[in-house]
């Protein structure tokens, strides 16, 4: 989940998946001053702090995720980005929105069970499905590469490399959360 305040330099972000770590980096690069990472994995929370998160929330250690998010800013979060696709995060994220706040999601799929009473969006909040960052790829890739070269978008901190022969291990490690992003290496024959 990711949130950025429109009215000033403060921002907030929350993340509960490995993809969310890139959202934390993006919030940091965008100048967010408050970035909230949400994850059940202590290692990923530590990495999120290293990547720019200013607040960390482990939903397994709080009774009320919405309340924990609102404790960061009682007015609510301007933007929330959910990268997990977990139905309970829709409810918590919308509950944490400020008036006129926006909830973006990248991973909900048919059958996820994510249902929302539209009456909960009565203060001008909105929901938006996002694909590929809603960006122009030919521009975004160049910008990300430049940010990486400048040391401002350390995507390499999220990568673990595997030889193609270890594809099953890569899938197992990625699926279990032992690694953030599994990258397969192909070796040219000969």
PDB file of C-alpha atoms in Angstrom:
ATOM      1  CA  UNK A   1       0.000   0.000   0.000  1.00  0.00           C
ATOM      2  CA  UNK A   2       1.299   3.467  -0.768  1.00  0.00           C
ATOM      3  CA  UNK A   3       0.097   6.873   0.311  1.00  0.00           C
ATOM      4  CA  UNK A   4       1.318  10.356  -0.470  1.00  0.00           C
ATOM      5  CA  UNK A   5      -0.103  13.565   0.970  1.00  0.00           C
ATOM      6  CA  UNK A   6      -1.243  15.981  -1.747  1.00  0.00           C
ATOM      7  CA  UNK A   7      -1.272  19.081   0.414  1.00  0.00           C
ATOM      8  CA  UNK A   8       2.337  19.186   1.551  1.00  0.00           C
ATOM      9  CA  UNK A   9       5.684  17.450   1.687  1.00  0.00           C
ATOM     10  CA  UNK A  10       4.533  14.627   3.971  1.00  0.00           C
ATOM     11  CA  UNK A  11       3.645  11.250   2.515  1.00  0.00           C
ATOM     12  CA  UNK A  12       2.770   7.772   3.636  1.00  0.00           C
ATOM     13  CA  UNK A  13       3.084   4.357   2.054  1.00  0.00           C
ATOM     14  CA  UNK A  14       2.251   0.864   3.085  1.00  0.00           C
ATOM     15  CA  UNK A  15       3.335  -2.395   1.595  1.00  0.00           C
ATOM     16  CA  UNK A  16       2.525  -5.989   2.395  1.00  0.00           C
ATOM     17  CA  UNK A  17       4.224  -7.870  -0.410  1.00  0.00           C
ATOM     18  CA  UNK A  18       7.571  -8.210  -2.075  1.00  0.00           C
ATOM     19  CA  UNK A  19       6.394  -5.992  -4.939  1.00  0.00           C
ATOM     20  CA  UNK A  20       5.574  -3.357  -2.339  1.00  0.00           C
ATOM     21  CA  UNK A  21       9.275  -2.832  -1.646  1.00  0.00           C
ATOM     22  CA  UNK A  22       9.570  -1.200  -5.066  1.00  0.00           C
ATOM     23  CA  UNK A  23       6.644   1.047  -4.065  1.00  0.00           C
ATOM     24  CA  UNK A  24       8.554   2.025  -0.926  1.00  0.00           C
ATOM     25  CA  UNK A  25      11.565   2.955  -3.090  1.00  0.00           C
ATOM     26  CA  UNK A  26       9.313   4.906  -5.471  1.00  0.00           C
ATOM     27  CA  UNK A  27       7.758   6.845  -2.581  1.00  0.00           C
ATOM     28  CA  UNK A  28      11.219   7.658  -1.266  1.00  0.00           C
ATOM     29  CA  UNK A  29      12.439   8.820  -4.696  1.00  0.00           C
ATOM     30  CA  UNK A  30       9.273  10.910  -5.101  1.00  0.00           C
ATOM     31  CA  UNK A  31      10.126  12.812  -1.924  1.00  0.00           C
ATOM     32  CA  UNK A  32       7.646  11.214   0.451  1.00  0.00           C
ATOM     33  CA  UNK A  33       8.482  12.157   4.017  1.00  0.00           C
ATOM     34  CA  UNK A  34       6.289   9.522   5.668  1.00  0.00           C
ATOM     35  CA  UNK A  35       6.354   6.025   4.197  1.00  0.00           C
ATOM     36  CA  UNK A  36       4.589   3.196   6.019  1.00  0.00           C
ATOM     37  CA  UNK A  37       5.516  -0.373   5.103  1.00  0.00           C
ATOM     38  CA  UNK A  38       3.161  -3.170   6.131  1.00  0.00           C
ATOM     39  CA  UNK A  39       4.432  -6.749   6.080  1.00  0.00           C
ATOM     40  CA  UNK A  40       4.338  -9.893   8.197  1.00  0.00           C
ATOM     41  CA  UNK A  41       7.998 -10.687   7.450  1.00  0.00           C
ATOM     42  CA  UNK A  42      10.487  -9.016   9.814  1.00  0.00           C
ATOM     43  CA  UNK A  43      13.283  -9.262   7.226  1.00  0.00           C
ATOM     44  CA  UNK A  44      11.237  -7.467   4.568  1.00  0.00           C
ATOM     45  CA  UNK A  45      10.246  -4.804   7.101  1.00  0.00           C
ATOM     46  CA  UNK A  46      13.926  -4.220   7.846  1.00  0.00           C
ATOM     47  CA  UNK A  47      14.672  -3.978   4.136  1.00  0.00           C
ATOM     48  CA  UNK A  48      11.736  -1.572   3.743  1.00  0.00           C
ATOM     49  CA  UNK A  49      13.278   0.675   6.428  1.00  0.00           C
ATOM     50  CA  UNK A  50      16.637   0.531   4.590  1.00  0.00           C
ATOM     51  CA  UNK A  51      14.852   1.502   1.355  1.00  0.00           C
ATOM     52  CA  UNK A  52      13.125   4.539   2.846  1.00  0.00           C
ATOM     53  CA  UNK A  53      10.165   3.451   4.989  1.00  0.00           C
ATOM     54  CA  UNK A  54       9.714   5.702   8.006  1.00  0.00           C
ATOM     55  CA  UNK A  55       7.084   3.573   9.759  1.00  0.00           C
ATOM     56  CA  UNK A  56       6.768  -0.219   9.931  1.00  0.00           C
ATOM     57  CA  UNK A  57       3.603  -2.207  10.709  1.00  0.00           C
ATOM     58  CA  UNK A  58       3.418  -5.967  11.174  1.00  0.00           C
ATOM     59  CA  UNK A  59      -0.302  -6.801  10.817  1.00  0.00           C
ATOM     60  CA  UNK A  60       0.295 -10.006  12.763  1.00  0.00           C
ATOM     61  CA  UNK A  61       1.228  -7.921  15.810  1.00  0.00           C
ATOM     62  CA  UNK A  62      -1.679  -5.452  15.740  1.00  0.00           C
ATOM     63  CA  UNK A  63      -5.342  -6.142  16.361  1.00  0.00           C
ATOM     64  CA  UNK A  64      -6.546  -3.399  14.030  1.00  0.00           C
ATOM     65  CA  UNK A  65      -4.532  -2.700  10.868  1.00  0.00           C
ATOM     66  CA  UNK A  66      -6.690   0.300   9.959  1.00  0.00           C
ATOM     67  CA  UNK A  67      -6.126   1.746  13.426  1.00  0.00           C
ATOM     68  CA  UNK A  68      -2.373   1.169  13.177  1.00  0.00           C
ATOM     69  CA  UNK A  69      -2.284   3.017   9.851  1.00  0.00           C
ATOM     70  CA  UNK A  70      -4.408   5.864  11.174  1.00  0.00           C
ATOM     71  CA  UNK A  71      -2.065   6.151  14.170  1.00  0.00           C
ATOM     72  CA  UNK A  72       0.570   7.406  11.709  1.00  0.00           C
ATOM     73  CA  UNK A  73      -1.758  10.186  10.529  1.00  0.00           C
ATOM     74  CA  UNK A  74      -5.180  10.350  12.174  1.00  0.00           C
ATOM     75  CA  UNK A  75      -6.581  12.298   9.198  1.00  0.00           C
ATOM     76  CA  UNK A  76      -5.831   9.244   7.091  1.00  0.00           C
ATOM     77  CA  UNK A  77      -3.580   8.393   4.183  1.00  0.00           C
ATOM     78  CA  UNK A  78      -3.842  10.270   0.910  1.00  0.00           C
ATOM     79  CA  UNK A  79      -2.774   7.285  -1.180  1.00  0.00           C
ATOM     80  CA  UNK A  80      -2.783   3.573  -0.450  1.00  0.00           C
ATOM     81  CA  UNK A  81      -1.282   1.019  -2.825  1.00  0.00           C
ATOM     82  CA  UNK A  82      -2.010  -2.640  -2.208  1.00  0.00           C
ATOM     83  CA  UNK A  83       0.334  -5.057  -3.931  1.00  0.00           C
ATOM     84  CA  UNK A  84      -0.735  -8.185  -2.042  1.00  0.00           C
ATOM     85  CA  UNK A  85      -4.206  -8.874  -3.437  1.00  0.00           C
ATOM     86  CA  UNK A  86      -5.403  -9.951   0.017  1.00  0.00           C
ATOM     87  CA  UNK A  87      -9.101  -9.241   0.542  1.00  0.00           C
ATOM     88  CA  UNK A  88      -8.624  -7.979   4.111  1.00  0.00           C
ATOM     89  CA  UNK A  89      -6.203  -5.325   2.852  1.00  0.00           C
ATOM     90  CA  UNK A  90      -8.935  -3.731   0.745  1.00  0.00           C
ATOM     91  CA  UNK A  91     -11.008  -3.116   3.863  1.00  0.00           C
ATOM     92  CA  UNK A  92      -8.041  -1.932   5.963  1.00  0.00           C
ATOM     93  CA  UNK A  93      -6.680   0.292   3.194  1.00  0.00           C
ATOM     94  CA  UNK A  94      -9.998   1.990   2.461  1.00  0.00           C
ATOM     95  CA  UNK A  95     -10.536   2.462   6.197  1.00  0.00           C
ATOM     96  CA  UNK A  96      -7.159   4.211   6.426  1.00  0.00           C
ATOM     97  CA  UNK A  97      -7.879   6.676   3.588  1.00  0.00           C
ATOM     98  CA  UNK A  98      -8.155  10.399   4.218  1.00  0.00           C
ATOM     99  CA  UNK A  99     -11.037  12.319   2.649  1.00  0.00           C
ATOM    100  CA  UNK A 100     -10.413  12.440  -1.131  1.00  0.00           C
ATOM    101  CA  UNK A 101      -7.790   9.679  -0.710  1.00  0.00           C
ATOM    102  CA  UNK A 102      -7.083   7.124  -3.436  1.00  0.00           C
ATOM    103  CA  UNK A 103      -6.678   3.358  -3.092  1.00  0.00           C
ATOM    104  CA  UNK A 104      -4.729   1.706  -5.897  1.00  0.00           C
ATOM    105  CA  UNK A 105      -4.396  -2.031  -6.344  1.00  0.00           C
ATOM    106  CA  UNK A 106      -2.275  -4.173  -8.602  1.00  0.00           C
ATOM    107  CA  UNK A 107      -2.966  -7.747  -7.566  1.00  0.00           C
ATOM    108  CA  UNK A 108      -6.649  -8.449  -6.854  1.00  0.00           C
ATOM    109  CA  UNK A 109      -7.948 -11.235  -9.047  1.00  0.00           C
ATOM    110  CA  UNK A 110     -11.256 -12.915  -9.680  1.00  0.00           C
ATOM    111  CA  UNK A 111     -12.079 -15.088  -6.704  1.00  0.00           C
ATOM    112  CA  UNK A 112      -9.940 -13.093  -4.243  1.00  0.00           C
ATOM    113  CA  UNK A 113     -13.093 -12.313  -2.276  1.00  0.00           C
ATOM    114  CA  UNK A 114     -12.306  -8.600  -2.113  1.00  0.00           C
ATOM    115  CA  UNK A 115     -15.661  -6.885  -1.711  1.00  0.00           C
ATOM    116  CA  UNK A 116     -16.293  -3.309  -0.657  1.00  0.00           C
ATOM    117  CA  UNK A 117     -19.472  -1.489   0.332  1.00  0.00           C
ATOM    118  CA  UNK A 118     -19.389   1.577  -1.955  1.00  0.00           C
ATOM    119  CA  UNK A 119     -20.897   3.605   0.898  1.00  0.00           C
ATOM    120  CA  UNK A 120     -17.457   3.537   2.538  1.00  0.00           C
ATOM    121  CA  UNK A 121     -16.222   5.926  -0.174  1.00  0.00           C
ATOM    122  CA  UNK A 122     -18.542   8.794   0.757  1.00  0.00           C
ATOM    123  CA  UNK A 123     -15.770  11.316   1.459  1.00  0.00           C
ATOM    124  CA  UNK A 124     -14.608  11.445  -2.137  1.00  0.00           C
ATOM    125  CA  UNK A 125     -12.221   8.503  -1.915  1.00  0.00           C
ATOM    126  CA  UNK A 126     -11.635   6.422  -5.016  1.00  0.00           C
ATOM    127  CA  UNK A 127     -10.398   2.996  -6.083  1.00  0.00           C
ATOM    128  CA  UNK A 128      -8.127   2.477  -9.070  1.00  0.00           C
ATOM    129  CA  UNK A 129      -6.813  -0.689 -10.661  1.00  0.00           C
ATOM    130  CA  UNK A 130      -3.210  -0.299 -11.792  1.00  0.00           C
ATOM    131  CA  UNK A 131      -1.318  -2.216 -14.459  1.00  0.00           C
ATOM    132  CA  UNK A 132       2.422  -1.864 -15.009  1.00  0.00           C
ATOM    133  CA  UNK A 133       2.555   1.189 -12.784  1.00  0.00           C
ATOM    134  CA  UNK A 134       0.181   3.081 -15.099  1.00  0.00           C
ATOM    135  CA  UNK A 135       3.326   4.376 -16.788  1.00  0.00           C
ATOM    136  CA  UNK A 136       4.663   4.676 -20.303  1.00  0.00           C
ATOM    137  CA  UNK A 137       7.190   1.829 -20.261  1.00  0.00           C
ATOM    138  CA  UNK A 138       9.593   3.406 -22.746  1.00  0.00           C
ATOM    139  CA  UNK A 139       9.898   6.443 -20.454  1.00  0.00           C
ATOM    140  CA  UNK A 140       9.703   4.695 -17.091  1.00  0.00           C
ATOM    141  CA  UNK A 141      12.446   2.141 -17.811  1.00  0.00           C
ATOM    142  CA  UNK A 142      14.867   4.900 -18.807  1.00  0.00           C
ATOM    143  CA  UNK A 143      13.991   6.920 -15.702  1.00  0.00           C
ATOM    144  CA  UNK A 144      14.412   3.881 -13.423  1.00  0.00           C
ATOM    145  CA  UNK A 145      17.749   3.017 -15.034  1.00  0.00           C
ATOM    146  CA  UNK A 146      18.962   6.588 -14.436  1.00  0.00           C
ATOM    147  CA  UNK A 147      17.771   6.529 -10.818  1.00  0.00           C
ATOM    148  CA  UNK A 148      19.572   3.196 -10.340  1.00  0.00           C
ATOM    149  CA  UNK A 149      22.812   4.597 -11.815  1.00  0.00           C
ATOM    150  CA  UNK A 150      22.521   7.547  -9.407  1.00  0.00           C
ATOM    151  CA  UNK A 151      22.103   5.131  -6.484  1.00  0.00           C
ATOM    152  CA  UNK A 152      18.587   6.402  -5.771  1.00  0.00           C
ATOM    153  CA  UNK A 153      16.620   3.274  -6.781  1.00  0.00           C
ATOM    154  CA  UNK A 154      18.588   0.243  -5.503  1.00  0.00           C
ATOM    155  CA  UNK A 155      16.543  -2.432  -7.234  1.00  0.00           C
ATOM    156  CA  UNK A 156      19.512  -4.816  -6.967  1.00  0.00           C
ATOM    157  CA  UNK A 157      18.779  -5.077  -3.208  1.00  0.00           C
ATOM    158  CA  UNK A 158      15.607  -6.992  -4.117  1.00  0.00           C
ATOM    159  CA  UNK A 159      17.204  -9.498  -6.515  1.00  0.00           C
ATOM    160  CA  UNK A 160      18.476 -13.045  -5.974  1.00  0.00           C
ATOM    161  CA  UNK A 161      20.046 -14.810  -8.956  1.00  0.00           C
ATOM    162  CA  UNK A 162      19.659 -18.466  -9.927  1.00  0.00           C
ATOM    163  CA  UNK A 163      21.112 -20.506 -12.758  1.00  0.00           C
ATOM    164  CA  UNK A 164      18.394 -21.821 -15.044  1.00  0.00           C
ATOM    165  CA  UNK A 165      19.164 -25.366 -13.843  1.00  0.00           C
ATOM    166  CA  UNK A 166      17.912 -24.220 -10.410  1.00  0.00           C
ATOM    167  CA  UNK A 167      14.546 -22.988 -11.682  1.00  0.00           C
ATOM    168  CA  UNK A 168      12.581 -25.146  -9.222  1.00  0.00           C
ATOM    169  CA  UNK A 169      14.552 -23.772  -6.275  1.00  0.00           C
ATOM    170  CA  UNK A 170      13.984 -20.237  -7.567  1.00  0.00           C
ATOM    171  CA  UNK A 171      10.217 -20.845  -7.703  1.00  0.00           C
ATOM    172  CA  UNK A 172      10.209 -22.415  -4.224  1.00  0.00           C
ATOM    173  CA  UNK A 173      12.256 -19.583  -2.719  1.00  0.00           C
ATOM    174  CA  UNK A 174      10.109 -16.904  -4.368  1.00  0.00           C
ATOM    175  CA  UNK A 175       6.861 -18.633  -3.380  1.00  0.00           C
ATOM    176  CA  UNK A 176       7.917 -19.056   0.240  1.00  0.00           C
ATOM    177  CA  UNK A 177       9.179 -15.493   0.582  1.00  0.00           C
ATOM    178  CA  UNK A 178      12.800 -16.558   1.211  1.00  0.00           C
ATOM    179  CA  UNK A 179      13.806 -14.190  -1.594  1.00  0.00           C
ATOM    180  CA  UNK A 180      12.252 -10.973  -2.805  1.00  0.00           C
ATOM    181  CA  UNK A 181      12.740 -11.293  -6.572  1.00  0.00           C
ATOM    182  CA  UNK A 182      14.137 -14.480  -8.112  1.00  0.00           C
ATOM    183  CA  UNK A 183      16.010 -13.842 -11.361  1.00  0.00           C
ATOM    184  CA  UNK A 184      16.975 -16.741 -13.638  1.00  0.00           C
ATOM    185  CA  UNK A 185      20.286 -16.648 -15.505  1.00  0.00           C
ATOM    186  CA  UNK A 186      20.545 -18.282 -18.872  1.00  0.00           C
ATOM    187  CA  UNK A 187      23.945 -19.407 -20.112  1.00  0.00           C
ATOM    188  CA  UNK A 188      24.687 -19.325 -23.798  1.00  0.00           C
ATOM    189  CA  UNK A 189      25.427 -22.805 -25.161  1.00  0.00           C
ATOM    190  CA  UNK A 190      28.964 -23.639 -26.163  1.00  0.00           C
TER     191      UNK A 190
END
